[in-house]
PDB file of C-alpha atoms in Angstrom:
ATOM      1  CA  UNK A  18      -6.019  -5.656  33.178  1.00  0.00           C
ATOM      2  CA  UNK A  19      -8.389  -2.804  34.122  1.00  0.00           C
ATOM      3  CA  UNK A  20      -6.387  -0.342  32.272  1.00  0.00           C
ATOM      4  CA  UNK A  21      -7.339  -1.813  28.843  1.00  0.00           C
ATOM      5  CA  UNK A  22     -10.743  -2.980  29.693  1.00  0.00           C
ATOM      6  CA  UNK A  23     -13.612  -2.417  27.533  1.00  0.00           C
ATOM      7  CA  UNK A  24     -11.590  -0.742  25.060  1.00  0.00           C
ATOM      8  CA  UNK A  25     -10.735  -1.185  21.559  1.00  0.00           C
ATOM      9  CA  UNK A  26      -7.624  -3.352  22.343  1.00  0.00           C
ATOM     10  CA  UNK A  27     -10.476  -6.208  22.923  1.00  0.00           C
ATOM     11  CA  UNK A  28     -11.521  -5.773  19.961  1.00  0.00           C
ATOM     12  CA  UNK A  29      -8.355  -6.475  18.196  1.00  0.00           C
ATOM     13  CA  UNK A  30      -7.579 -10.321  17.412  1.00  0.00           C
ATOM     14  CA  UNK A  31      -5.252 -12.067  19.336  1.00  0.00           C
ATOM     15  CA  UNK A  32      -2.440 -13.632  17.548  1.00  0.00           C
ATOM     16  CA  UNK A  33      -1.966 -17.552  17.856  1.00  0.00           C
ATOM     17  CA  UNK A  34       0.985 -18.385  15.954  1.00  0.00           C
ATOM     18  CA  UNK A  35       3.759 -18.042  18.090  1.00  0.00           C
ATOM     19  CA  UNK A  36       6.901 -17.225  15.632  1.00  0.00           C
ATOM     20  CA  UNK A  37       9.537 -14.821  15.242  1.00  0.00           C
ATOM     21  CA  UNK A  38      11.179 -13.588  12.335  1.00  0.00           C
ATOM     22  CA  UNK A  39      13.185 -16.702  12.153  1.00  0.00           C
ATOM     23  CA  UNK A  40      10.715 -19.387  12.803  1.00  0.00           C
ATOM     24  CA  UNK A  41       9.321 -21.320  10.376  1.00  0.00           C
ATOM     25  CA  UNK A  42       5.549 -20.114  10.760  1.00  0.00           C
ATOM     26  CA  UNK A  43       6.658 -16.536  10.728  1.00  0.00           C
ATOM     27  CA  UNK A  44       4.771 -16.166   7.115  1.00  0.00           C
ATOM     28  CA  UNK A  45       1.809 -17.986   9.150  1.00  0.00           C
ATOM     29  CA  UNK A  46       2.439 -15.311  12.325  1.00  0.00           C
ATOM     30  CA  UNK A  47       2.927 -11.739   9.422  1.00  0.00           C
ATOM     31  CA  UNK A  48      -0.801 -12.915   8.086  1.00  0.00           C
ATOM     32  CA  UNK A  49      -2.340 -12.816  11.580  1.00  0.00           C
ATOM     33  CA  UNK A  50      -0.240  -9.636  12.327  1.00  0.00           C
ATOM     34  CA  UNK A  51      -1.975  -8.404   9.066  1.00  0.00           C
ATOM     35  CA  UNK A  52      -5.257  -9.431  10.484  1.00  0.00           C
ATOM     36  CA  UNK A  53      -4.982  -7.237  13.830  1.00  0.00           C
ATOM     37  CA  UNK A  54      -3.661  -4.113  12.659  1.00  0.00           C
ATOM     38  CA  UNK A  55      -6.504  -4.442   9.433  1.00  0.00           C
ATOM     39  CA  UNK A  56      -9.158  -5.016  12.188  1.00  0.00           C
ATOM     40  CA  UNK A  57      -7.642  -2.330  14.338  1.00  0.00           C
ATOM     41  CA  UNK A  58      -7.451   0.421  11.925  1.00  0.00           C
ATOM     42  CA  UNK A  59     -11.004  -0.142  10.512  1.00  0.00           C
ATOM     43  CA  UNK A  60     -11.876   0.292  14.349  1.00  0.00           C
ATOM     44  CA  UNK A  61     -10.176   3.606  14.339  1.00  0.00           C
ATOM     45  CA  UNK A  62     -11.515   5.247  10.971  1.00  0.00           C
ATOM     46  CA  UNK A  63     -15.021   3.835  11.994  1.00  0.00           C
ATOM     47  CA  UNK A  64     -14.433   6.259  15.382  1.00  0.00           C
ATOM     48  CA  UNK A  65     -12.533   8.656  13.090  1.00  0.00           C
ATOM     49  CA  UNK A  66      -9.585   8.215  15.150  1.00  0.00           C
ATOM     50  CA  UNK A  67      -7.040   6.697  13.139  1.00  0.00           C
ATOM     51  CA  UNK A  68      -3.648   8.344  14.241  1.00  0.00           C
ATOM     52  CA  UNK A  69      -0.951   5.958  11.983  1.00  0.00           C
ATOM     53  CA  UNK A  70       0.130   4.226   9.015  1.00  0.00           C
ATOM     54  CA  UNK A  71       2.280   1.310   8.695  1.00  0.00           C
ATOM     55  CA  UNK A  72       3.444  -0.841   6.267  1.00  0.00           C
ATOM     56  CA  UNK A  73       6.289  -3.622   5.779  1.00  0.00           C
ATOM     57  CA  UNK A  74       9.348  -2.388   4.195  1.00  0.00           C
ATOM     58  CA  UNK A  75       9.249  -4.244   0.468  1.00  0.00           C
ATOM     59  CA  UNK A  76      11.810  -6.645   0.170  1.00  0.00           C
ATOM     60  CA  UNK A  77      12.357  -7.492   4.164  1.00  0.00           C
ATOM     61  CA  UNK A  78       9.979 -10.403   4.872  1.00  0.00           C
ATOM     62  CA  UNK A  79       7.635  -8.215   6.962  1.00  0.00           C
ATOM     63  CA  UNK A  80      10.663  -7.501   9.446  1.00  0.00           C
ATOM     64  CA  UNK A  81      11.157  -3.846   8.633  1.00  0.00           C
ATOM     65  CA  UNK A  82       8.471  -1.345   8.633  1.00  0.00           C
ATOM     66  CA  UNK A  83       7.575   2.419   8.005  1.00  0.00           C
ATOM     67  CA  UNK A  84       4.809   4.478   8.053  1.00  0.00           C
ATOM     68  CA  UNK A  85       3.980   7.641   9.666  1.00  0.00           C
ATOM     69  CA  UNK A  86       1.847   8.819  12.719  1.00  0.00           C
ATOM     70  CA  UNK A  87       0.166  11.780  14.270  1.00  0.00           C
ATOM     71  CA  UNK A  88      -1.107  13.540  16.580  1.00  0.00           C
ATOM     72  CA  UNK A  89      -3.891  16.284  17.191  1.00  0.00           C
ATOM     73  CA  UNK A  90      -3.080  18.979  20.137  1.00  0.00           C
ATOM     74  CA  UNK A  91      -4.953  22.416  20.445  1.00  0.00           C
ATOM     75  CA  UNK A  92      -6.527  21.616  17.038  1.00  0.00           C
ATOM     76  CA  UNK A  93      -3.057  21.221  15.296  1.00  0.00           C
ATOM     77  CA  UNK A  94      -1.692  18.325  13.834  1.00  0.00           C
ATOM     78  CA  UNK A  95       1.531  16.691  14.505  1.00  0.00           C
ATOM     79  CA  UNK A  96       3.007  14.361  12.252  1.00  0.00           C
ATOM     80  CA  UNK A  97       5.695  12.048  12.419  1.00  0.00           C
ATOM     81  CA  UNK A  98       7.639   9.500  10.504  1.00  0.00           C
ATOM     82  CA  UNK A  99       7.198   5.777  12.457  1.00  0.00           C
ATOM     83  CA  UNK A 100       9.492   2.993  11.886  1.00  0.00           C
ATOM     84  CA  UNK A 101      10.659  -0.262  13.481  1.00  0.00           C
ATOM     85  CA  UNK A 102      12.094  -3.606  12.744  1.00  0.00           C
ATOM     86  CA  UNK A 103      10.571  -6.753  14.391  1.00  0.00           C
ATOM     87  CA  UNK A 104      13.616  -8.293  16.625  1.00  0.00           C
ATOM     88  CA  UNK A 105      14.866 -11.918  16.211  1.00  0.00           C
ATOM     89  CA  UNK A 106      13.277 -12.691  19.737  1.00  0.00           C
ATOM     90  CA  UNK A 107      10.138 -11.233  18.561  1.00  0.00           C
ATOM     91  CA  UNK A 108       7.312 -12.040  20.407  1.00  0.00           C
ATOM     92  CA  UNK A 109       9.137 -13.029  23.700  1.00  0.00           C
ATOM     93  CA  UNK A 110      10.149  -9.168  23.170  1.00  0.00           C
ATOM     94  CA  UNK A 111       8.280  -6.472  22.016  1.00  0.00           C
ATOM     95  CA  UNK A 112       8.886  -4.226  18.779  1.00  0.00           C
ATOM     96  CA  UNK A 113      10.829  -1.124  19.506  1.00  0.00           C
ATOM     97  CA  UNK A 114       8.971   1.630  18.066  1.00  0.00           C
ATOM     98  CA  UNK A 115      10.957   4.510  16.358  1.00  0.00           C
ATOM     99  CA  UNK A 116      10.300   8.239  15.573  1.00  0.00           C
ATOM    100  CA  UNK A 117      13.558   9.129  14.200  1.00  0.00           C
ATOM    101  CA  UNK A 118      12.360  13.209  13.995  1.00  0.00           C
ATOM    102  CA  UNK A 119      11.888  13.104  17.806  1.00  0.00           C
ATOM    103  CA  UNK A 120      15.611  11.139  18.488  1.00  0.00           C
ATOM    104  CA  UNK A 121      17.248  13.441  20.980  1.00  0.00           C
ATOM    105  CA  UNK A 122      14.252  16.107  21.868  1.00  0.00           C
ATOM    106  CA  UNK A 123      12.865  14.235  25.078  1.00  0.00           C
ATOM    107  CA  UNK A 124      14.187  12.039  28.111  1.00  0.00           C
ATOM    108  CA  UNK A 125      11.719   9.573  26.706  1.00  0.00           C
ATOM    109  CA  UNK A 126      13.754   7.889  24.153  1.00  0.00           C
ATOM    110  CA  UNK A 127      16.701   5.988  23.731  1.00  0.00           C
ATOM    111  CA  UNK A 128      19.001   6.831  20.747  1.00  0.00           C
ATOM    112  CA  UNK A 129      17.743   6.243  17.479  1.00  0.00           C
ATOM    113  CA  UNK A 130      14.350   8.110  18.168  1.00  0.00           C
ATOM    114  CA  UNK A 131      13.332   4.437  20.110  1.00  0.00           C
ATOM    115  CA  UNK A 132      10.410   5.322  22.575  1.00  0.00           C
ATOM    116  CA  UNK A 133      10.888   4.416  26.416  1.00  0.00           C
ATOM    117  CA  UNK A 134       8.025   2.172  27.051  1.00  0.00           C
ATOM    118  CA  UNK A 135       5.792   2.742  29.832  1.00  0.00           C
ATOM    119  CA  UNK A 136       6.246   1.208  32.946  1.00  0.00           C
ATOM    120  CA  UNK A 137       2.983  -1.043  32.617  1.00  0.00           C
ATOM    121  CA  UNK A 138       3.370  -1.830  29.254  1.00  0.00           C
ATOM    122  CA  UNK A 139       6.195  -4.302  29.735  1.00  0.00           C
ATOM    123  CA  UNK A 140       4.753  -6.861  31.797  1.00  0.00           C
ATOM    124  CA  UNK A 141       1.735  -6.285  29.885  1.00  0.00           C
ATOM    125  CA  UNK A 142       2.947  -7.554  27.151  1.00  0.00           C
ATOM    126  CA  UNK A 143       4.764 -10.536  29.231  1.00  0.00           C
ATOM    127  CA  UNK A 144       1.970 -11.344  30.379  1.00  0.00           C
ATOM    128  CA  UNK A 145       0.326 -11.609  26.825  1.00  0.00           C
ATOM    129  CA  UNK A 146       2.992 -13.162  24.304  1.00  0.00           C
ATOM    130  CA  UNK A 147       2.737 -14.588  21.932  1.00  0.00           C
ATOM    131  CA  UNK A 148      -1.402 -13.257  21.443  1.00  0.00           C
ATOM    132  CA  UNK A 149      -0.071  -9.592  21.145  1.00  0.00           C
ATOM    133  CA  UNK A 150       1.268  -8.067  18.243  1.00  0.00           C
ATOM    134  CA  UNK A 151       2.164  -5.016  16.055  1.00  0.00           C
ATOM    135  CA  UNK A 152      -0.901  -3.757  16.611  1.00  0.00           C
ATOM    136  CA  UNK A 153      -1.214  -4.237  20.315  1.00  0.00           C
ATOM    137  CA  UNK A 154       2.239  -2.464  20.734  1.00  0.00           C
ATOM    138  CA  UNK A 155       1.350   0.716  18.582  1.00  0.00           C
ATOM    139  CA  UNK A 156      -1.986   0.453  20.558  1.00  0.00           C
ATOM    140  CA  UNK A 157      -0.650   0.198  23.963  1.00  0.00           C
ATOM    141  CA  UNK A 158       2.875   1.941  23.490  1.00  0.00           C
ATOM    142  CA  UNK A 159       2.871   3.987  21.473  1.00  0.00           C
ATOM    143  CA  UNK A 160      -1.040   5.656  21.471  1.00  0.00           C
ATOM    144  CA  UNK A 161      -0.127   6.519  25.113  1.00  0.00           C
ATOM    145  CA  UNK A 162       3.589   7.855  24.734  1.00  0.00           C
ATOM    146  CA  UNK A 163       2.261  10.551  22.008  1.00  0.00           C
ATOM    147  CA  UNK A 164      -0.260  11.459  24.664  1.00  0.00           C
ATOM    148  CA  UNK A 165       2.033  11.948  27.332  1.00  0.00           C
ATOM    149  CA  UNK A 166       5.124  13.221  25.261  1.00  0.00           C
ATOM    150  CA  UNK A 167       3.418  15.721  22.055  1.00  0.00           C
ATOM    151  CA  UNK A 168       1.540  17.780  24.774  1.00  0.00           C
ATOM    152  CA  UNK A 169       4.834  17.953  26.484  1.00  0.00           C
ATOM    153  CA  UNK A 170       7.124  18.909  23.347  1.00  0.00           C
ATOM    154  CA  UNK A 171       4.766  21.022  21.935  1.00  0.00           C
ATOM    155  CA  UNK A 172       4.315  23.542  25.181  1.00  0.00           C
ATOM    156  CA  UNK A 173       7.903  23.714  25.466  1.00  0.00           C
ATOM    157  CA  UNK A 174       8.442  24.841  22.019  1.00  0.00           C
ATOM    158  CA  UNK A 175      10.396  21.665  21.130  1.00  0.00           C
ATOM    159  CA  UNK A 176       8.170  20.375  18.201  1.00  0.00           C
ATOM    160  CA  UNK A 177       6.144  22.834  16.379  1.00  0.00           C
ATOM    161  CA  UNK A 178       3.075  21.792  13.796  1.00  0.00           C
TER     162      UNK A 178
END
């Protein structure tokens, strides 16, 4: 777990209940979801870092969500629209974060605009369900699949600002 060590991902709250979107503590598991991405986004705009925004879809029961992210490369910004839905096996498997703008424009994505996950994240989060969440996944997933990918997109002229 060196990768994440001493990082902010400590600092977000681990999530106790463990209930999907089907369970009958999911309203008890959306509040603690609620919890860790509030606590992790204060940690980013305290670091002026903050690089999404997310909210549940009214209407859905906090299953669907959109919001929008970015990304800052040779001083330009790079915005995107984010969505996902939480899936019925949710948290025995992870969300499956979507940039539908991006679908089609890298090897790194599965139709839709879904993000391949890195290799590590995976049993990462295996390892750590049900105490991950939302904001664990858009930490660990998705943070580090803009880094690899925007730099990427950008030099080959395949996204421009």
């Amino acid at each position: 777990n060196t990768m994440v060590e001493n990082s902010i991902i400590d600092k977000i709250p681990l999530i106790t209940t463990d209930a999907g979107p089907r369970d009958k503590k999911w309203e008890e598991r959306l509040k603690e979801e609620f919890v860790a991405l509030i606590k992790y986004i204060q940690l980013l705009k305290e670091d002026e870092e903050d690089w999404f925004e997310i909210n549940p879809i009214d209407g859905t029961g906090g299953i669907k969500w959109s919001g929008k992210c970015w990304y800052f490369y040779n001083f330009q910004k790079y915005e995107f629209k984010l969505q996902f839905e939480v899936p019925a096996t949710y948290p025995a498997s992870p969300i499956e974060l979507e940039l539908p703008e991006l679908d089609g424009k890298t090897a790194k994505m599965y139709r839709g605009g879904k993000i391949c996950l890195d290799i590590h994240f995976a049993p990462l989060w295996s390892k750590n369900t049900p105490k991950f969440g939302i904001a664990h996944a858009l930490s660990l997933a998705l943070g580090p699949w803009l880094a690899a990918e925007i730099p990427y997109l950008v030099d080959e002229g395949i996204v421009q600002a």
